[in-house]
Short mmCIF file of C-alpha atoms in Angstrom, two decimals:
data_model
loop_
_atom_site.label_atom_id
_atom_site.label_comp_id
_atom_site.label_asym_id
_atom_site.label_seq_id
_atom_site.Cartn_x
_atom_site.Cartn_y
_atom_site.Cartn_z
CA MET A 266 81.95 182.71 74.25
CA ILE A 267 82.24 180.75 77.49
CA LYS A 268 78.84 179.30 78.29
CA LEU A 269 77.60 178.26 81.70
CA GLU A 270 74.42 176.26 81.39
CA ASN A 271 71.99 175.50 84.17
CA ILE A 272 74.67 175.52 86.92
CA THR A 273 73.46 174.48 90.36
CA PHE A 274 75.89 174.64 93.26
CA ARG A 275 75.45 174.38 97.00
CA TYR A 276 77.77 174.56 100.02
CA GLY A 277 76.24 171.94 102.29
CA GLU A 278 72.61 172.94 102.65
CA LYS A 279 73.07 176.45 101.29
CA LEU A 280 72.08 176.86 97.65
CA VAL A 281 74.43 179.38 96.05
CA LEU A 282 73.71 178.97 92.33
CA ASP A 283 70.34 177.56 91.23
CA GLY A 284 70.03 176.63 87.56
CA PHE A 285 72.29 179.53 86.67
CA SER A 286 73.09 180.20 82.99
CA LEU A 287 75.43 182.83 81.62
CA GLU A 288 77.55 183.70 78.60
CA ILE A 289 80.94 185.30 79.22
CA PRO A 290 82.95 186.93 76.41
CA ASP A 291 86.24 185.14 75.73
CA ARG A 292 88.17 188.38 75.22
CA GLY A 293 88.76 191.61 77.11
CA LEU A 294 87.96 192.32 80.74
CA THR A 295 84.70 191.00 82.16
CA ALA A 296 83.63 191.91 85.68
CA LEU A 297 81.22 190.06 87.95
CA SER A 298 79.60 192.38 90.45
CA GLY A 299 77.02 191.99 93.15
CA PRO A 300 76.65 191.94 96.90
CA SER A 301 78.64 189.58 99.14
CA GLY A 302 77.32 186.04 99.02
CA CYS A 303 75.66 186.38 95.61
CA GLY A 304 77.94 183.67 94.15
CA LYS A 305 80.74 185.60 92.42
CA THR A 306 83.52 183.53 94.01
CA THR A 307 81.60 180.30 93.45
CA LEU A 308 81.12 181.17 89.80
CA LEU A 309 84.85 181.85 89.39
CA ARG A 310 85.68 178.59 91.15
CA VAL A 311 83.34 176.67 88.85
CA LEU A 312 84.99 178.32 85.82
CA GLY A 313 88.44 177.44 87.19
CA GLY A 314 87.44 173.82 87.85
CA LEU A 315 88.04 174.28 91.59
CA ALA A 316 84.38 173.63 92.43
CA ARG A 317 82.28 170.96 90.75
CA PRO A 318 78.66 171.99 90.25
CA GLU A 319 75.91 169.66 91.33
CA ARG A 320 74.24 170.12 87.92
CA GLY A 321 75.00 171.95 84.70
CA LYS A 322 78.03 172.36 82.48
CA VAL A 323 80.65 174.83 81.30
CA ASP A 324 81.37 175.01 77.55
CA GLY A 325 84.16 176.73 75.66
CA LEU A 326 86.75 176.52 78.42
CA ASP A 327 89.34 174.07 79.66
CA PRO A 328 89.58 174.69 83.43
CA ALA A 329 93.09 173.18 83.42
CA ARG A 330 94.26 176.10 81.26
CA THR A 331 93.01 178.89 83.52
CA ALA A 332 94.93 180.85 86.16
CA PHE A 333 93.08 181.62 89.37
CA LEU A 334 93.69 184.46 91.80
CA PHE A 335 92.17 183.48 95.14
CA GLN A 336 90.32 185.94 97.35
CA GLU A 337 93.14 185.52 99.90
CA ASP A 338 96.74 186.18 98.80
CA ARG A 339 97.88 182.64 99.70
CA LEU A 340 101.55 183.60 99.66
CA LEU A 341 104.14 181.16 100.98
CA PRO A 342 105.81 182.76 104.04
CA TRP A 343 109.08 180.97 103.29
CA ARG A 344 109.42 182.13 99.64
CA THR A 345 110.66 185.54 98.57
CA VAL A 346 108.76 187.89 96.26
CA GLY A 347 110.96 186.86 93.33
CA GLN A 348 110.61 183.17 94.10
CA HIS A 349 106.81 183.47 94.13
CA ILE A 350 107.03 184.55 90.49
CA THR A 351 109.74 182.13 89.31
CA ASP A 352 107.95 179.24 91.05
CA VAL A 353 105.11 179.46 88.50
CA LEU A 354 107.32 180.10 85.47
CA PRO A 355 108.82 177.26 83.43
CA ARG A 356 112.60 177.26 83.40
CA SER A 357 112.69 178.75 79.90
CA ARG A 358 110.73 181.82 81.10
CA ARG A 359 112.63 182.57 84.33
CA GLY A 360 114.15 185.62 82.64
CA GLU A 361 110.72 187.27 82.76
CA LEU A 362 111.03 187.95 86.49
CA PRO A 363 111.83 191.70 86.14
CA ARG A 364 108.83 192.11 83.83
CA TRP A 365 106.44 190.61 86.40
CA LEU A 366 107.98 192.58 89.27
CA ALA A 367 107.39 195.70 87.20
CA PHE A 368 103.84 194.53 86.43
CA ALA A 369 103.12 194.43 90.19
CA GLU A 370 105.16 197.62 90.79
CA LEU A 371 107.38 195.61 93.13
CA GLU A 372 110.75 196.43 91.57
CA GLY A 373 113.47 196.23 94.20
CA GLU A 374 111.39 193.92 96.40
CA GLY A 375 112.45 190.67 94.75
CA GLY A 376 114.36 189.48 97.83
CA ALA A 377 111.72 190.43 100.39
CA TYR A 378 109.60 187.87 102.22
CA PRO A 379 105.79 188.24 102.42
CA SER A 380 105.99 189.21 106.10
CA ALA A 381 107.75 192.43 105.03
CA LEU A 382 105.04 193.41 102.53
CA SER A 383 102.04 195.66 103.13
CA GLY A 384 98.55 194.30 102.36
CA GLY A 385 98.47 196.07 99.01
CA MET A 386 101.95 194.83 98.02
CA ALA A 387 101.03 191.26 98.95
CA ARG A 388 97.89 191.52 96.81
CA ARG A 389 99.87 192.83 93.86
CA LEU A 390 102.37 189.99 94.24
CA ALA A 391 99.56 187.42 94.28
CA LEU A 392 98.11 189.05 91.16
CA ALA A 393 101.48 189.09 89.36
CA ARG A 394 102.03 185.43 90.25
CA CYS A 395 98.65 184.54 88.76
CA ALA A 396 99.26 186.59 85.62
CA ALA A 397 102.75 185.08 85.23
CA LEU A 398 101.26 181.58 85.45
CA GLY A 399 98.98 182.61 82.58
CA GLY A 400 96.73 180.39 80.53
CA GLU A 401 93.71 180.83 78.27
CA LEU A 402 91.74 182.75 80.88
CA LEU A 403 92.60 184.66 84.07
CA LEU A 404 90.05 184.32 86.86
CA LEU A 405 90.60 187.01 89.47
CA ASP A 406 88.70 187.14 92.75
CA GLU A 407 88.82 190.67 94.19
CA PRO A 408 92.19 191.39 92.52
CA PHE A 409 92.51 194.94 93.82
CA ALA A 410 91.39 194.57 97.44
CA GLY A 411 93.75 196.81 99.44
CA VAL A 412 95.42 198.24 96.31
CA ASP A 413 95.24 202.01 95.88
CA PRO A 414 92.99 203.11 92.97
CA ALA A 415 95.73 204.72 90.85
CA ARG A 416 97.86 201.57 90.98
CA ALA A 417 94.80 199.38 90.39
CA ALA A 418 94.01 201.37 87.21
CA ARG A 419 97.60 200.99 85.94
CA ILE A 420 97.69 197.26 86.62
CA LEU A 421 94.27 196.79 85.04
CA GLU A 422 95.62 198.36 81.85
CA GLN A 423 98.60 196.02 81.97
CA LEU A 424 96.20 193.10 82.34
CA ARG A 425 94.37 194.28 79.25
CA GLY A 426 97.71 194.48 77.44
CA LEU A 427 98.42 190.78 78.12
CA GLY A 428 95.85 189.89 75.47
CA VAL A 429 94.41 187.12 77.65
CA PRO A 430 90.69 187.25 78.52
CA VAL A 431 90.08 188.13 82.17
CA VAL A 432 87.03 187.48 84.33
CA LEU A 433 87.19 189.23 87.66
CA ALA A 434 84.95 189.66 90.66
CA SER A 435 85.05 193.06 92.30
CA HIS A 436 83.17 195.46 94.54
CA GLN A 437 85.21 198.51 93.54
CA ALA A 438 83.37 200.99 91.30
CA PRO A 439 86.52 202.27 89.48
CA VAL A 440 87.53 198.69 88.65
CA LEU A 441 84.05 197.87 87.33
CA ALA A 442 84.07 201.09 85.31
CA ALA A 443 87.33 200.10 83.60
CA CYS A 444 86.04 196.68 82.48
CA ASP A 445 84.55 195.98 79.04
CA VAL A 446 81.58 194.01 80.32
CA VAL A 447 80.01 194.02 83.77
CA ILE A 448 77.72 191.18 84.78
CA LYS A 449 75.54 191.87 87.81
CA LEU A 450 74.82 188.78 89.82
CA ASP A 451 72.20 190.15 92.17
CA GLY A 452 69.12 188.27 90.93
CA PRO A 453 68.99 187.13 87.28
CA PRO A 454 72.30 187.98 85.56
CA LEU A 455 72.27 191.35 83.76
CA ARG A 456 74.96 192.17 81.17
CA GLU A 457 76.11 195.68 80.67
CA ALA A 458 78.47 196.13 77.74
CA ARG A 459 80.72 199.18 77.58
CA GLY A 460 82.67 200.97 74.95
CA MET B 108 128.47 193.35 135.53
CA ASN B 109 128.61 192.42 131.85
CA GLN B 110 126.52 189.68 130.25
CA GLY B 111 129.46 187.25 129.80
CA ILE B 112 130.36 187.28 133.52
CA LYS B 113 126.68 186.97 134.47
CA LYS B 114 126.35 183.93 132.21
CA CYS B 115 129.46 182.35 133.78
CA PHE B 116 128.06 182.84 137.28
CA LYS B 117 124.70 181.42 136.24
CA LEU B 118 126.48 178.28 135.07
CA ALA B 119 129.17 178.06 137.75
CA ILE B 120 127.06 178.57 140.88
CA PRO B 121 124.75 175.54 140.45
CA LEU B 122 127.72 173.47 139.22
CA VAL B 123 129.81 174.29 142.31
CA PHE B 124 126.77 173.73 144.55
CA TRP B 125 126.03 170.24 143.18
CA LEU B 126 129.70 169.24 143.11
CA GLY B 127 129.82 170.30 146.79
CA VAL B 128 126.75 168.21 147.61
CA TRP B 129 128.30 165.26 145.78
CA GLN B 130 131.59 165.63 147.68
CA LEU B 131 129.79 165.91 151.03
CA ALA B 132 127.72 162.82 150.21
CA ALA B 133 130.90 160.93 149.24
CA TRP B 134 132.54 161.87 152.57
CA ALA B 135 129.38 160.88 154.44
CA VAL B 136 129.23 157.46 152.77
CA GLY B 137 132.96 157.03 153.20
CA GLN B 138 133.24 154.13 150.71
CA PRO B 139 134.60 155.06 147.24
CA LEU B 140 133.34 151.73 145.94
CA LEU B 141 129.76 152.86 146.58
CA LEU B 142 130.12 156.59 145.93
CA PRO B 143 133.43 158.03 144.71
CA GLY B 144 133.91 161.80 145.12
CA PRO B 145 134.04 164.25 142.21
CA LEU B 146 137.82 164.60 142.43
CA ALA B 147 138.35 160.85 142.08
CA VAL B 148 135.90 160.69 139.17
CA GLY B 149 137.50 163.72 137.53
CA GLY B 150 140.91 162.04 137.85
CA ARG B 151 139.63 158.87 136.20
CA LEU B 152 137.96 160.86 133.46
CA LEU B 153 141.23 162.62 132.69
CA ALA B 154 143.09 159.31 132.72
CA LEU B 155 140.52 157.70 130.38
CA ALA B 156 140.60 160.71 128.05
CA GLY B 157 144.32 160.09 127.61
CA THR B 158 143.69 156.69 126.02
CA ALA B 159 142.85 155.99 122.37
CA ASP B 160 140.15 153.55 123.45
CA PHE B 161 138.15 156.36 125.11
CA TRP B 162 137.87 158.32 121.86
CA LEU B 163 137.33 155.26 119.69
CA SER B 164 134.54 154.04 121.98
CA MET B 165 132.95 157.47 121.93
CA GLY B 166 133.19 157.63 118.12
CA ALA B 167 131.69 154.16 117.72
CA THR B 168 128.77 155.01 119.99
CA LEU B 169 128.15 158.31 118.20
CA TRP B 170 128.20 156.53 114.85
CA ARG B 171 125.59 154.01 116.01
CA VAL B 172 123.34 156.66 117.57
CA PHE B 173 123.40 158.83 114.43
CA LEU B 174 122.88 155.81 112.19
CA GLY B 175 119.81 154.94 114.28
CA LEU B 176 118.62 158.55 114.20
CA PHE B 177 119.03 158.61 110.42
CA TRP B 178 117.20 155.42 109.53
CA GLY B 179 114.49 155.99 112.15
CA ALA B 180 113.87 159.52 110.87
CA VAL B 181 113.87 158.52 107.19
CA LEU B 182 111.52 155.58 107.73
CA GLY B 183 109.35 157.51 110.22
CA GLY B 184 109.06 160.38 107.73
CA ALA B 185 108.21 158.09 104.82
CA LEU B 186 105.60 156.27 106.93
CA ALA B 187 104.05 159.59 108.02
CA PHE B 188 103.44 160.52 104.37
CA LEU B 189 102.25 157.01 103.53
CA THR B 190 99.77 156.80 106.43
CA HIS B 191 98.56 160.36 105.75
CA PHE B 192 97.78 159.84 102.07
CA PHE B 193 96.74 156.19 101.94
CA PRO B 194 93.98 154.96 104.29
CA TRP B 195 95.06 151.33 103.77
CA ALA B 196 98.60 152.23 104.92
CA ASP B 197 97.17 154.06 107.92
CA ALA B 198 95.04 151.02 108.83
CA VAL B 199 98.03 148.67 108.55
CA ALA B 200 100.97 150.71 109.85
CA SER B 201 99.58 153.10 112.47
CA PRO B 202 98.62 150.43 115.07
CA ALA B 203 102.03 148.77 114.62
CA ILE B 204 103.88 152.08 115.11
CA ARG B 205 101.82 152.78 118.24
CA VAL B 206 102.75 149.33 119.59
CA VAL B 207 106.45 150.09 118.95
CA ARG B 208 106.03 153.40 120.79
CA ALA B 209 104.41 151.71 123.80
CA THR B 210 106.86 148.79 124.06
CA PRO B 211 109.63 149.19 126.68
CA VAL B 212 113.04 149.57 125.10
CA VAL B 213 114.46 146.71 127.20
CA SER B 214 111.97 144.27 125.66
CA PHE B 215 113.11 145.27 122.20
CA ILE B 216 116.78 144.99 123.11
CA LEU B 217 116.36 141.47 124.46
CA LEU B 218 114.19 140.43 121.50
CA VAL B 219 116.47 141.72 118.75
CA TYR B 220 119.43 140.16 120.58
CA LEU B 221 118.03 136.84 119.35
CA TRP B 222 117.69 138.00 115.74
CA ILE B 223 120.55 140.28 114.70
CA PRO B 224 124.33 140.56 115.27
CA ARG B 225 125.34 142.23 118.52
CA THR B 226 127.10 145.16 116.81
CA ALA B 227 123.90 146.11 114.97
CA ILE B 228 121.64 146.05 118.04
CA PRO B 229 122.33 149.62 119.32
CA TRP B 230 121.58 151.38 116.03
CA VAL B 231 118.59 149.19 115.29
CA ILE B 232 117.18 149.94 118.76
CA ALA B 233 117.96 153.68 118.49
CA GLY B 234 116.15 153.79 115.13
CA LEU B 235 113.16 151.91 116.54
CA MET B 236 112.83 154.56 119.26
CA VAL B 237 113.22 157.41 116.76
CA LEU B 238 110.73 156.11 114.18
CA PRO B 239 107.47 156.57 116.15
CA VAL B 240 108.53 160.02 117.40
CA VAL B 241 109.30 161.36 113.91
CA TRP B 242 106.21 159.64 112.50
CA GLY B 243 104.03 161.22 115.22
CA ALA B 244 105.51 164.71 114.76
CA LEU B 245 105.19 164.65 110.97
CA SER B 246 101.69 163.11 111.08
CA THR B 247 100.56 165.98 113.32
CA GLY B 248 102.24 168.44 110.94
CA LEU B 249 100.57 166.90 107.90
CA ARG B 250 97.15 167.08 109.57
CA SER B 251 97.65 170.76 110.38
CA LEU B 252 98.82 171.81 106.88
CA ASP B 253 96.98 174.80 105.47
CA GLY B 254 94.46 173.39 102.99
CA LYS B 255 94.38 176.72 101.14
CA LEU B 256 98.08 176.46 100.30
CA LEU B 257 97.60 172.89 99.12
CA GLU B 258 94.73 174.05 96.90
CA LEU B 259 97.01 176.77 95.55
CA GLY B 260 99.62 174.15 94.65
CA ARG B 261 97.05 172.13 92.69
CA ALA B 262 95.43 175.17 91.05
CA TYR B 263 98.83 176.49 89.96
CA ARG B 264 99.66 173.14 88.40
CA PHE B 265 102.67 172.42 90.65
CA SER B 266 104.03 168.91 90.11
CA ARG B 267 103.97 166.57 93.11
CA TRP B 268 107.68 167.16 93.63
CA LYS B 269 107.17 170.91 93.53
CA GLN B 270 104.27 170.71 96.00
CA LEU B 271 106.52 168.67 98.31
CA ARG B 272 109.43 171.09 97.95
CA LEU B 273 107.56 174.39 98.10
CA ILE B 274 104.62 173.64 100.41
CA TYR B 275 104.89 170.40 102.37
CA LEU B 276 108.53 170.40 103.47
CA PRO B 277 108.77 174.07 104.57
CA ALA B 278 105.46 173.83 106.44
CA LEU B 279 106.56 170.59 108.12
CA ARG B 280 110.01 171.86 109.11
CA PRO B 281 109.06 173.09 112.63
CA HIS B 282 107.31 169.77 113.35
CA LEU B 283 110.31 167.82 112.06
CA SER B 284 112.72 169.92 114.16
CA ALA B 285 110.75 169.35 117.36
CA GLY B 286 110.45 165.63 116.57
CA LEU B 287 114.16 165.25 115.80
CA LEU B 288 115.20 166.95 119.03
CA THR B 289 113.03 164.62 121.10
CA ALA B 290 114.10 161.66 118.98
CA PHE B 291 117.79 162.46 119.42
CA GLY B 292 117.50 162.23 123.21
CA LEU B 293 115.71 158.90 122.91
CA ALA B 294 118.20 157.55 120.35
CA TRP B 295 121.09 158.45 122.61
CA LYS B 296 119.64 156.85 125.75
CA SER B 297 118.29 153.73 124.05
CA GLY B 298 121.45 153.26 121.97
CA VAL B 299 123.69 153.33 125.04
CA ALA B 300 121.27 151.10 126.97
CA ALA B 301 121.47 148.58 124.12
CA GLU B 302 125.27 148.77 124.22
CA VAL B 303 125.21 148.01 127.96
CA LEU B 304 122.88 145.03 127.63
CA CYS B 305 124.42 143.63 124.42
CA PRO B 306 127.97 145.05 124.51
CA PRO B 307 129.73 145.35 121.15
CA ASP B 308 133.54 145.26 121.05
CA ARG B 309 133.96 149.02 121.19
CA ALA B 310 131.32 151.29 122.72
CA ILE B 311 130.64 153.57 125.68
CA GLY B 312 127.98 151.10 126.84
CA SER B 313 130.51 148.23 126.74
CA ARG B 314 132.90 150.24 128.92
CA ILE B 315 130.11 150.96 131.40
CA GLN B 316 129.32 147.26 131.53
CA GLN B 317 133.02 146.43 132.11
CA ALA B 318 133.26 149.06 134.85
CA LYS B 319 130.21 147.59 136.57
CA LEU B 320 131.54 144.01 136.39
CA GLY B 321 134.94 145.14 137.69
CA LEU B 322 133.33 147.22 140.48
CA GLU B 323 135.21 150.25 139.15
CA THR B 324 132.67 152.77 140.36
CA ALA B 325 134.80 155.82 139.50
CA ASP B 326 135.02 154.58 135.88
CA LEU B 327 131.26 154.03 135.84
CA PHE B 328 130.76 157.63 136.94
CA ALA B 329 133.35 158.92 134.46
CA TRP B 330 131.68 157.18 131.49
CA THR B 331 128.24 158.35 132.66
CA LEU B 332 129.54 161.91 132.85
CA THR B 333 130.90 161.52 129.32
CA ILE B 334 127.49 160.39 128.09
CA VAL B 335 125.71 163.30 129.78
CA ALA B 336 128.21 165.86 128.48
CA LEU B 337 128.08 164.48 124.94
CA SER B 338 124.29 164.37 124.97
CA LEU B 339 124.00 167.99 126.14
CA LEU B 340 126.61 169.17 123.66
CA LEU B 341 125.14 167.36 120.66
CA GLU B 342 121.59 168.40 121.55
CA ARG B 343 122.75 171.99 121.62
CA ILE B 344 124.46 171.67 118.25
CA LEU B 345 121.41 169.94 116.76
CA ARG B 346 119.06 172.58 118.19
CA ARG B 347 121.16 175.43 116.78
CA GLY B 348 121.37 173.73 113.38
CA LEU B 349 117.61 173.14 113.24
CA GLU B 350 116.85 176.69 114.40
CA ARG B 351 119.11 178.08 111.70
CA GLY B 352 117.37 175.86 109.16
CA ASN B 353 113.92 177.09 110.30
CA ARG B 354 114.98 180.72 109.90
CA THR B 355 116.10 180.31 106.27
#
């Protein structure tokens, strides 16, 4: 279990998390749901070590061994689709490029630049880059924004097949339905285990 | 009318017009010592171009200008990174670079004349003019870098070298190109000015100085035309090269 204990976080004057505690399973797919501004992104950033809480601690996780998918694609306009993947792979794993292109359903697009991609394709590339980077935990902020539901379902299954625990934030009902655990962040955290 | 002919006319009409004005002015003045006509200058230019010294002087000047451009750009670039990342470096170096930028080139030429060999003065001066321009362009570029991409580089555990190669340098390329183009013009003018004031053995500036001392006005015009033509040509080549680099 990954344990967040008594986490308090604020952006300037705005209190986003106030003495927040939560246990997250360290296997399978866990979803964080809730309305915009409820702290899903902040929680992911705290887990990924990208935001330092004012108070509280995270146990059972080394933030340096997580891979984070940002809410924005953050693609490099001067790198091709293929280079985005190989840039995060160590030299010994460069041969995995076709596998990750297939993961994102971007076969044949390896030489394209981000400007030539649709919103959904760019999102899938960002997701594949994050998954290729890998680590002990994948933290995905709105991974399927702009991705059509059928593709999202297929990629979600591939994510499950990686065998790496995933914590994702999403608004999309089909995505939430496919996760093993859904944690609602509107008010005190509620856990809803499935399957 | 096809595009090629249109382009020729666009170039030829102003050229013929200004050559005509020049010729009329030369006739009006009536003293070739004060203002030689374009035909006389063209004749001298052709005669000079037939000598080995013309090409050797041109090569020597080009070498000094590019040497100045190189060291000024390398040092200016390094200082831009240093002053961006280290507040102590910014506090120490930035005021000095601004002073260099504000100091007239002639003051520098006369000062360094006292300190370094005459042959080194043109490239040292050219570099001094290039340094603040490249530093300024890259400093602006560094300040405007997308913080989200930098965060991505850290979050994805890119080494410093990888962050430089994949994020910093490509994002800074347009700023560097603009800075280098401006810097090249400055390097060219300041380098030749330094050659005129502190003439080395072989240089375009030295030949201008000789022409002035010998009251050979047609030669003075011919060398000046050479400088202008070379500057325009090299700026065009540099611009094309940088544009090609920005596209890839």
